[in-house]
Every structure is written in C-alpha cells, then in structure tokens.
Short mmCIF file of C-alpha atoms in Angstrom, two decimals:
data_model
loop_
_atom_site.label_atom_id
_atom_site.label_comp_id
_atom_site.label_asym_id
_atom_site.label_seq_id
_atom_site.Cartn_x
_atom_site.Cartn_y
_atom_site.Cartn_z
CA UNK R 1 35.54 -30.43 -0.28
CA UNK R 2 38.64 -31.16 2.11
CA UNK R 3 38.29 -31.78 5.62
CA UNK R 4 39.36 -28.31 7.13
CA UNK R 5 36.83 -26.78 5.13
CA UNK R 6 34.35 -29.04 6.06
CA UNK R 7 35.18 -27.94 9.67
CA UNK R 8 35.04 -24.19 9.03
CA UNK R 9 31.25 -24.80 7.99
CA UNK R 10 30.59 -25.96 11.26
CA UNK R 11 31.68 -22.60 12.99
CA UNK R 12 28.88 -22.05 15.94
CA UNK R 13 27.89 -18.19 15.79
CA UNK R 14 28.59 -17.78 19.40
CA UNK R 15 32.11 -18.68 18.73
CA UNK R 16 32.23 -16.18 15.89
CA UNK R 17 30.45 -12.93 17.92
CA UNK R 18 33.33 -14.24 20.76
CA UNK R 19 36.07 -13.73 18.28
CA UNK R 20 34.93 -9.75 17.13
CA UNK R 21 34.37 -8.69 20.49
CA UNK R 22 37.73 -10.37 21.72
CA UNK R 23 39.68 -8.50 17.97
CA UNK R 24 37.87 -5.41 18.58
CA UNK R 25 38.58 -5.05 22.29
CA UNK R 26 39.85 -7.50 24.72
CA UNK R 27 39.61 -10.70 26.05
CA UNK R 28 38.11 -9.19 29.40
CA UNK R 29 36.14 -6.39 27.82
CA UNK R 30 34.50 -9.28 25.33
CA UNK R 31 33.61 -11.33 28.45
CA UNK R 32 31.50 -7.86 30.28
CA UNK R 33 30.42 -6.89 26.83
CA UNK R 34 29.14 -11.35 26.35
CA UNK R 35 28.26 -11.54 30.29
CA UNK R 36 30.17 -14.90 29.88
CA UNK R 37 33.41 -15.46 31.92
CA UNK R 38 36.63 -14.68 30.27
CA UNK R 39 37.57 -18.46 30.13
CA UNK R 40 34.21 -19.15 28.10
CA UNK R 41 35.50 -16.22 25.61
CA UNK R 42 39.15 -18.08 25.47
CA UNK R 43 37.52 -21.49 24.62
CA UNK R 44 35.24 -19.89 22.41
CA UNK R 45 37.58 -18.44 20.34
CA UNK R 46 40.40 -21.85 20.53
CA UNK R 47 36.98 -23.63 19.23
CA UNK R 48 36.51 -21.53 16.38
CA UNK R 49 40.46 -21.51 15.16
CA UNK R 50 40.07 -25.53 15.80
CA UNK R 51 37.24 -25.37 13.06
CA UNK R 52 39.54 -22.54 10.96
CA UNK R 53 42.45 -24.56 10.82
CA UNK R 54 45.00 -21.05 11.31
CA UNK R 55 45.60 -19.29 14.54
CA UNK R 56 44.07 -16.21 14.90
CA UNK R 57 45.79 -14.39 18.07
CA UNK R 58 48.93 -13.99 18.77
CA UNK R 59 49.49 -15.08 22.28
CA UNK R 60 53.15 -15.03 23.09
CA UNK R 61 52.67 -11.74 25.17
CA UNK R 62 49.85 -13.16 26.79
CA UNK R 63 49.11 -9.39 28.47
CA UNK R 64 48.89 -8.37 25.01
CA UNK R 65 47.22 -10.65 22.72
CA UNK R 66 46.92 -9.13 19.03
CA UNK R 67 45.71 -10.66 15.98
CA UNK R 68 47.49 -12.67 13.50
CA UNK R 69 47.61 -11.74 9.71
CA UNK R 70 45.00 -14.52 9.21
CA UNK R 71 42.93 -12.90 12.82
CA UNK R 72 43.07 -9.24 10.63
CA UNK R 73 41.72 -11.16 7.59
CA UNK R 74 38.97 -12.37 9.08
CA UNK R 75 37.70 -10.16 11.45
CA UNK R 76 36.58 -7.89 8.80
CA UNK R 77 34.46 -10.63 7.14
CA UNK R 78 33.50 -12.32 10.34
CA UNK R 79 31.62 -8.72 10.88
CA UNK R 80 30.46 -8.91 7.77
CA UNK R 81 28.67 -12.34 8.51
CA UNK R 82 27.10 -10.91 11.94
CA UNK R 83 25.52 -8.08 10.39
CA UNK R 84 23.93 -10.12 8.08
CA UNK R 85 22.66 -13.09 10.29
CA UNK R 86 21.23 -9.77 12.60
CA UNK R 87 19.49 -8.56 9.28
CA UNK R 88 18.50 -11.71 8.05
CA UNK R 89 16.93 -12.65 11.70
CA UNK R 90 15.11 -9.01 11.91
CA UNK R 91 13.78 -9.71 8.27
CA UNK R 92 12.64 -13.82 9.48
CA UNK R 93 10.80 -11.46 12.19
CA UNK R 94 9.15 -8.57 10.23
CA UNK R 95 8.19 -11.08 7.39
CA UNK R 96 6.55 -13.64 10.85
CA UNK R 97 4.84 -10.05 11.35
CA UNK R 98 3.36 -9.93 8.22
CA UNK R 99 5.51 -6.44 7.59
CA UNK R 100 7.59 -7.52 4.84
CA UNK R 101 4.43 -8.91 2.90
CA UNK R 102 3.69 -6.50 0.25
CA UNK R 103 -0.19 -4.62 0.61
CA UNK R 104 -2.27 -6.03 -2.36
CA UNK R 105 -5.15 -3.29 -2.84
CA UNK R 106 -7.98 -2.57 -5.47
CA UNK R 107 -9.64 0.67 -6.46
CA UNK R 108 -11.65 2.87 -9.11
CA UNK R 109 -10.47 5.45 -11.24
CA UNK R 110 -12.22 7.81 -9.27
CA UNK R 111 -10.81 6.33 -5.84
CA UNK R 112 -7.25 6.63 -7.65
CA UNK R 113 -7.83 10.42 -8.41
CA UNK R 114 -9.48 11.28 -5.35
CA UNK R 115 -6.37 10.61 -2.78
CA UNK R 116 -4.89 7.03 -3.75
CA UNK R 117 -2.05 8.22 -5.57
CA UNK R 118 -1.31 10.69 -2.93
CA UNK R 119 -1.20 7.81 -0.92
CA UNK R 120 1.10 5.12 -2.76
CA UNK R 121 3.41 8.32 -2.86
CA UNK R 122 4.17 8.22 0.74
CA UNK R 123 4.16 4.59 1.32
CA UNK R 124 7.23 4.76 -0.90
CA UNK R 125 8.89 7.27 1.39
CA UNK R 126 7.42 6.42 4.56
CA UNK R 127 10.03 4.28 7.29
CA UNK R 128 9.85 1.73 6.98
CA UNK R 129 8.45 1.53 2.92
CA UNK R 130 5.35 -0.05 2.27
CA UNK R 131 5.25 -2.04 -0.71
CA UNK R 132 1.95 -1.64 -1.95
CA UNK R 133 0.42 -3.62 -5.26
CA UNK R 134 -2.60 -2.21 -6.51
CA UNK R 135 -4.76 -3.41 -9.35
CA UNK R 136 -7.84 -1.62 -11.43
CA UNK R 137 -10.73 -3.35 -10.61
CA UNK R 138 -14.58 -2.61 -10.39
CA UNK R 139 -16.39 -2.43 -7.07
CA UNK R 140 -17.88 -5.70 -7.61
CA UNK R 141 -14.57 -7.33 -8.62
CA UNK R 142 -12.53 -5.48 -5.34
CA UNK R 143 -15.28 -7.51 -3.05
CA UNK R 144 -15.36 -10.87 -4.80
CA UNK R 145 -11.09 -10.65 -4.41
CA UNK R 146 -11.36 -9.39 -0.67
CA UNK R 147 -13.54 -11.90 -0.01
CA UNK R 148 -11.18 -14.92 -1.68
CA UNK R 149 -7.82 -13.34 0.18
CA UNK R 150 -6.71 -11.76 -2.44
CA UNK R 151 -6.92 -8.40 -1.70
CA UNK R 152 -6.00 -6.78 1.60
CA UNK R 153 -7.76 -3.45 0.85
CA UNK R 154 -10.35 -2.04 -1.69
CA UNK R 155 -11.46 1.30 -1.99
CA UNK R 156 -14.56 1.98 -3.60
CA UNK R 157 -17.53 4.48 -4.55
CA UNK R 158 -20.77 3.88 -2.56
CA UNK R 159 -20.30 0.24 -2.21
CA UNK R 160 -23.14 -2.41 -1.10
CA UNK R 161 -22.41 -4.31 2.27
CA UNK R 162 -21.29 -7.82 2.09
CA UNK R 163 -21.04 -9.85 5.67
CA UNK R 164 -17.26 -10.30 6.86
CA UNK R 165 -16.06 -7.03 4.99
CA UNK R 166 -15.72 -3.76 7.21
CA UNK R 167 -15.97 -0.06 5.50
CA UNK R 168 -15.01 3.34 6.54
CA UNK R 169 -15.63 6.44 4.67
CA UNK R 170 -12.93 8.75 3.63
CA UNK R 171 -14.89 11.08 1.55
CA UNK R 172 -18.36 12.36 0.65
CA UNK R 173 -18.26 13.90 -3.10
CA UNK R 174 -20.41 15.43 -4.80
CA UNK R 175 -21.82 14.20 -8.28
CA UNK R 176 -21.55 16.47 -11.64
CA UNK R 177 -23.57 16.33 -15.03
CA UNK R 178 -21.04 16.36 -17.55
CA UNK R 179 -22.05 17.59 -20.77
CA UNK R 180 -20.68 18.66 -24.09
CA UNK R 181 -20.04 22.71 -24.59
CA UNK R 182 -22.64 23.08 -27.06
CA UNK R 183 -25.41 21.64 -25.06
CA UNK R 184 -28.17 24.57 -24.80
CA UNK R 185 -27.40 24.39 -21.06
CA UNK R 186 -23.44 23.99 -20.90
CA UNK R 187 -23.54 27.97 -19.87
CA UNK R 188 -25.45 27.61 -16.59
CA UNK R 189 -23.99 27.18 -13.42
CA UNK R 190 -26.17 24.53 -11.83
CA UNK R 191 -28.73 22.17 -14.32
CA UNK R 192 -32.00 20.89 -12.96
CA UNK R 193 -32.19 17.46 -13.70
CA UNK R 194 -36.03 17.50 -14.52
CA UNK R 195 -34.72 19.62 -18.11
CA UNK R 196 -32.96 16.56 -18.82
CA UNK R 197 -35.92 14.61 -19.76
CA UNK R 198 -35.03 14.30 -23.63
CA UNK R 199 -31.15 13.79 -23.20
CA UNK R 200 -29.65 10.78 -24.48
CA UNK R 201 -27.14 9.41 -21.60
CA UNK R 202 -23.86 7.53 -21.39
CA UNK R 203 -24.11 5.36 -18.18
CA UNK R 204 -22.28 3.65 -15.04
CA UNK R 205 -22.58 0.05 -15.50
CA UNK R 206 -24.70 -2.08 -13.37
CA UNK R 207 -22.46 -4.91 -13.60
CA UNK R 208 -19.78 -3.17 -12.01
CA UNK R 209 -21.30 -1.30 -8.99
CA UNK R 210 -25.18 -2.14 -8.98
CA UNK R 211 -25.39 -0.05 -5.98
CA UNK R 212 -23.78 2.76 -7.41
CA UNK R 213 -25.86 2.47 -10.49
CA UNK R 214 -29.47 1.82 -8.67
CA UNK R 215 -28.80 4.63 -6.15
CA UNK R 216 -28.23 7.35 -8.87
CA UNK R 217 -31.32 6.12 -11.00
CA UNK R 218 -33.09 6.70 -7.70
CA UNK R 219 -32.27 10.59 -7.71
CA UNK R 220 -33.03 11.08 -10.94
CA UNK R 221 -36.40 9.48 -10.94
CA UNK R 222 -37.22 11.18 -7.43
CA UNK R 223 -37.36 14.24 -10.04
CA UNK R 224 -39.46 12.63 -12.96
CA UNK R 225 -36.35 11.83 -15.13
CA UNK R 226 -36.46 8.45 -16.40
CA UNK R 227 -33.12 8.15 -18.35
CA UNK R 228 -32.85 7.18 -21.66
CA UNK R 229 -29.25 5.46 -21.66
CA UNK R 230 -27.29 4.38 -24.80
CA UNK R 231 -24.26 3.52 -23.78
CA UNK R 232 -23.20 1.74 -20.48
CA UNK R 233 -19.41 1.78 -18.98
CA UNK R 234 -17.81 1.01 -15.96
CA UNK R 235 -15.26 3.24 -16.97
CA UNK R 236 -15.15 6.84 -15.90
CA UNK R 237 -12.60 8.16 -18.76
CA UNK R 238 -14.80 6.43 -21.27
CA UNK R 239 -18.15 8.44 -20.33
CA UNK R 240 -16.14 11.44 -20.47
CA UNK R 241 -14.84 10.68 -23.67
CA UNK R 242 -18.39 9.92 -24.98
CA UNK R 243 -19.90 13.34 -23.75
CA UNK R 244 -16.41 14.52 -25.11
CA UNK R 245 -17.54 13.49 -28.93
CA UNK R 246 -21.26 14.59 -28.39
CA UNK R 247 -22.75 10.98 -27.50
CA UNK R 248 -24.68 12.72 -25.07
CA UNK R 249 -24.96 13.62 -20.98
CA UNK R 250 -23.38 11.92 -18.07
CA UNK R 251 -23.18 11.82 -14.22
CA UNK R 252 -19.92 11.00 -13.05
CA UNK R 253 -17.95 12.25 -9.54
CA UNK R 254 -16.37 15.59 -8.81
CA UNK R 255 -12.76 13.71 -8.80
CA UNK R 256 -13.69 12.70 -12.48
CA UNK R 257 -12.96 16.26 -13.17
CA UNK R 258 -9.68 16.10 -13.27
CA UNK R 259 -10.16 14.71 -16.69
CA UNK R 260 -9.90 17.96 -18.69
CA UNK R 261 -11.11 16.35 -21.84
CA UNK R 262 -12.06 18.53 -24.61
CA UNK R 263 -15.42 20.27 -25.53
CA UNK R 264 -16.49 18.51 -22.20
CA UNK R 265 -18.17 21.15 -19.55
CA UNK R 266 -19.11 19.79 -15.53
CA UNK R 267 -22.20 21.36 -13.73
CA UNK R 268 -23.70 21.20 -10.26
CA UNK R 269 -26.75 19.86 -10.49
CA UNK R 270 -30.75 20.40 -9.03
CA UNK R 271 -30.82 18.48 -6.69
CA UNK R 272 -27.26 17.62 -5.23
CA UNK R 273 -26.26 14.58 -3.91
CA UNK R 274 -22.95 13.11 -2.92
CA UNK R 275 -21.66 9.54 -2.88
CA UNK R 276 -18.81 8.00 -0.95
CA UNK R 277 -15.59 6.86 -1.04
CA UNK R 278 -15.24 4.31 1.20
CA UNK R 279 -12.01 1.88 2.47
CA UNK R 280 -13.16 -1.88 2.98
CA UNK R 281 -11.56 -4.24 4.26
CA UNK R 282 -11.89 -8.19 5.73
CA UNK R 283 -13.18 -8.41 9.22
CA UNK R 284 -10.02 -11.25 9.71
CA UNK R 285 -7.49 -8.86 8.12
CA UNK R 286 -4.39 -9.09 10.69
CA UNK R 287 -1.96 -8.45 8.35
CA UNK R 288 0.78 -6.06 9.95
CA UNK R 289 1.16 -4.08 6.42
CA UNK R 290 -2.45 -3.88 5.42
CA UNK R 291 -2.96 -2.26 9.23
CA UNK R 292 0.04 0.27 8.72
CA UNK R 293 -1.55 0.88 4.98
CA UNK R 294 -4.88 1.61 6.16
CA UNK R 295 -3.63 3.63 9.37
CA UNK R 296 -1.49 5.75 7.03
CA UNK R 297 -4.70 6.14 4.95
CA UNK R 298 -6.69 7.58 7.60
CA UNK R 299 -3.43 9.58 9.00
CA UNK R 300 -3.60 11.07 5.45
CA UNK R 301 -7.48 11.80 4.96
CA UNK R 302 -7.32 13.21 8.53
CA UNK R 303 -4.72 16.33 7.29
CA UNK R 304 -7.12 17.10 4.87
CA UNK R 305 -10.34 18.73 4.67
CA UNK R 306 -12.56 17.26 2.45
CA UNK R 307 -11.74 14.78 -1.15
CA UNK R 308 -11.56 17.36 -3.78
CA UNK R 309 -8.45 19.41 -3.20
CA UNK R 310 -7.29 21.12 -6.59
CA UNK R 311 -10.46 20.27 -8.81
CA UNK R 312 -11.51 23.14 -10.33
CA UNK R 313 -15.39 22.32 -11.23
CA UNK R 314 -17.23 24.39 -13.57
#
C-alpha cells in the first residue's frame, strides 16, 4: 500500500462531516450548521485533502468556492460513509440495549395454538421487528432453560413455581374429554366423568409437566375415577391421534381442538375445570427485547377477550 493511501485511511470523521456540509452548502452555512467557526471548517477540510492527496474545492473565486471533479466524486461516497458510521453507531447502541439481541422463547403445542403464533406474526411486522427464536419444549424443559439463561421467555400450561422465575396468566381454558365417535357417549353434549370408570385412557406425561399431570388426576379422583392409563405422551397431537384410532379417552385443552383429526369428537365435561396459560419469565430478565416481547404479549392478550377465539368445540 503506497503512502497517499496510507494517508487517506487516516481521514478523522470530523474532517469528513466538514467536507459534506461545506459541498452541500457553504463554507459559512457548514460552520452554523457544525457550531464551529468558519476557519475550523476551512482547516478541516485542507486536513482532509492533505490526507486525499487531490484538491477538492476550487478556490480561485474565493466568493464562490465549488467543487472539483475529484470534490463531486467524493462527496457522493463521503455521504455514503456518514450514513453508515450513523447506522452502524445506532446499531453499537440498540445491540448495548439489548434490542438487537434476538428473543429466545419456549412453549407447548397448546401455548402455540392458543395465541403464540398470533404473536410471532406481529413481532415480524411490528417497528422496530422483533426477532424472536422459539423452540418446542415441555414445561419442565422451558424452566430448566430459563433457569440456565437460555431462554428469555416460556409459556406454559399450569406450570409449578420455581424461586427466581416470575409468571403471569394470559388465559384460563377450559379442559375437554376427547373421545372417538363411536364411543356410546360421543353424542352427548357434556360427559360426567364418574361414567368413565371403565375407559382405557391415553395420558399427559408426568415427566413433562408433573403439575399439570397431578392436578388433573386430582379432578378426576375428586369424582371416584381412578384412571386406568395405557399410554402416556407429552404430546398433545399424539393423544389425539390415539383417541383418533380408538386407543381410548383423553383430556386435553380447548386450544387442542383445533386439531380436527378424524373420527375424534371433544365434550365438556361434569365437572369443569380450566387450567392456565401462563408467561414466565427470570426475575433478572433486563433484556430490552424480551421486555418489548412480553409487553407486546400482554398488549395482544389485552385486545382480546378470552384464549379460545375461533375453536369451535363440540
């Protein structure tokens, strides 16, 4: 690399934003528009054609200085360069502020049909974006990762409470018997649970939410049923699927009927309960983007009135 060049790396970005306000209006208009005396704006710009090697005004009518054919050549990239270095230090700034960081969050299929894709839809469209990175994971699994960092934000059905992890309910929902359309009762509206004693079951997993799993035990064996379960799964299109091919009854979430799989027919039941889908989150989060995330969130659950929008239940 030759010595001139050399130079022209050195240029000093005050000299530079002296040169486009001195091209684009005046020697005394760049000094008002810099706050700088007019000499500092001459010596600014005789510093930065030192570093150039060329000339880049004209100054033989010194009452009307124009630019050079190297002056016009560069002022167009020398604007170039400012409007990146002012984008590249507003981007060193939102990143400092944690807003360029993307959102990593967890959920449940039922959190994901319930309003989460609803959700990542606007963060793509909101101003500025959100970036959000989600990953499928089971209740247990979103706690253990919030806990470790890496997770901003989980949501999850009727979660237990860990220390240093905050939760806020979005939604109360309901929970269904699904069956299959030939069960004797598939025609009824609502199904007491106490006629369920001889049903074979497909069943949530304790491993994945024991305090989803314990809690609805508890409501059926408030009524005298004592479950006899066959199959266990943590996931909800699976137990559909099961009651789907006849393997028997399940309780799953009003948002799990969205899954319109055949031969398979959701009831109220006798008694109701609901469960909830709740946002959790570290006590420490002070992420800027998790914060925005979880404000649009509740901006979002606000505007609506309850979690099951569209589902058309049995």
């Amino acid at each position: 690399m030759n010595r001139v060049k050399t130079e022209a790396l050195k240029v000093d970005f005050l000299d530079l934003q002296a040169f486009i306000e001195a091209a684009d209006r005046n020697f005394q208009q760049a000094a008002v528009s810099l706050d700088v005396y007019q000499s500092t704006v001459s010596n600014r710009v005789q510093n930065l054609e030192k570093r150039l090697g060329v000339e880049l005004f004209n100054r033989e009518n010194r009452r009307q200085v124009t630019l050079t054919p190297a002056g016009q050549a560069f002022r167009e990239e020398a604007q170039r360069l400012c409007r990146q270095w002012e984008e590249a230090v507003e981007q060193a700034h939102r990143a400092a502020r944690g807003e360029d960081r993307p959102v990593y969050i967890g959920y449940t299929g039922t959190a994901l049909w319930s309003i989460l894709l609803e959700i990542t839809t606007i963060c793509r469209t909101c101003t500025p974006p959100l970036k959000v990175i989600s990953r499928d994971l089971s209740v247990r699994a979103q706690l253990r990762a919030l806990r470790a960092h890496q997770l901003d934000v989980g949501f999850a059905i009727t979660p237990e409470i860990r220390a240093g992890l905050q939760y806020k309910t979005l939604f109360a929902c309901p929970m269904l018997l699904a069956l299959h359309e030939d069960h004797p009762l598939a025609a009824e509206r609502e199904v007491r649970l106490s006629e369920l004693k001889q049903e074979h079951w497909i069943w949530f997993s304790r491993d994945a939410n024991p305090h989803y799993h314990d809690y609805n035990l508890r409501q059926c064996q408030n009524v005298g049923l004592y479950p006899t379960i066959d199959h266990f799964t943590d996931q909800p299109y699976a137990m559909v699927s099961m009651v789907s091919h006849g393997l028997g009854a399940s309780l799953v979430t009003a948002w799990t009927a969205v899954l319109k799989l055949p031969h398979v027919k959701y009831k109220r039941t006798i008694p109701a309960w609901n469960v909830e889908l709740q946002m959790v989150w570290r006590k420490d989060e002070y992420s800027t983007a998790a914060q925005n995330f979880m404000q649009l969130v509740c901006e979002t659950v606000e505007q609506r009135q309850n979690g099951l929008d569209g589902l058309n239940i049995d």
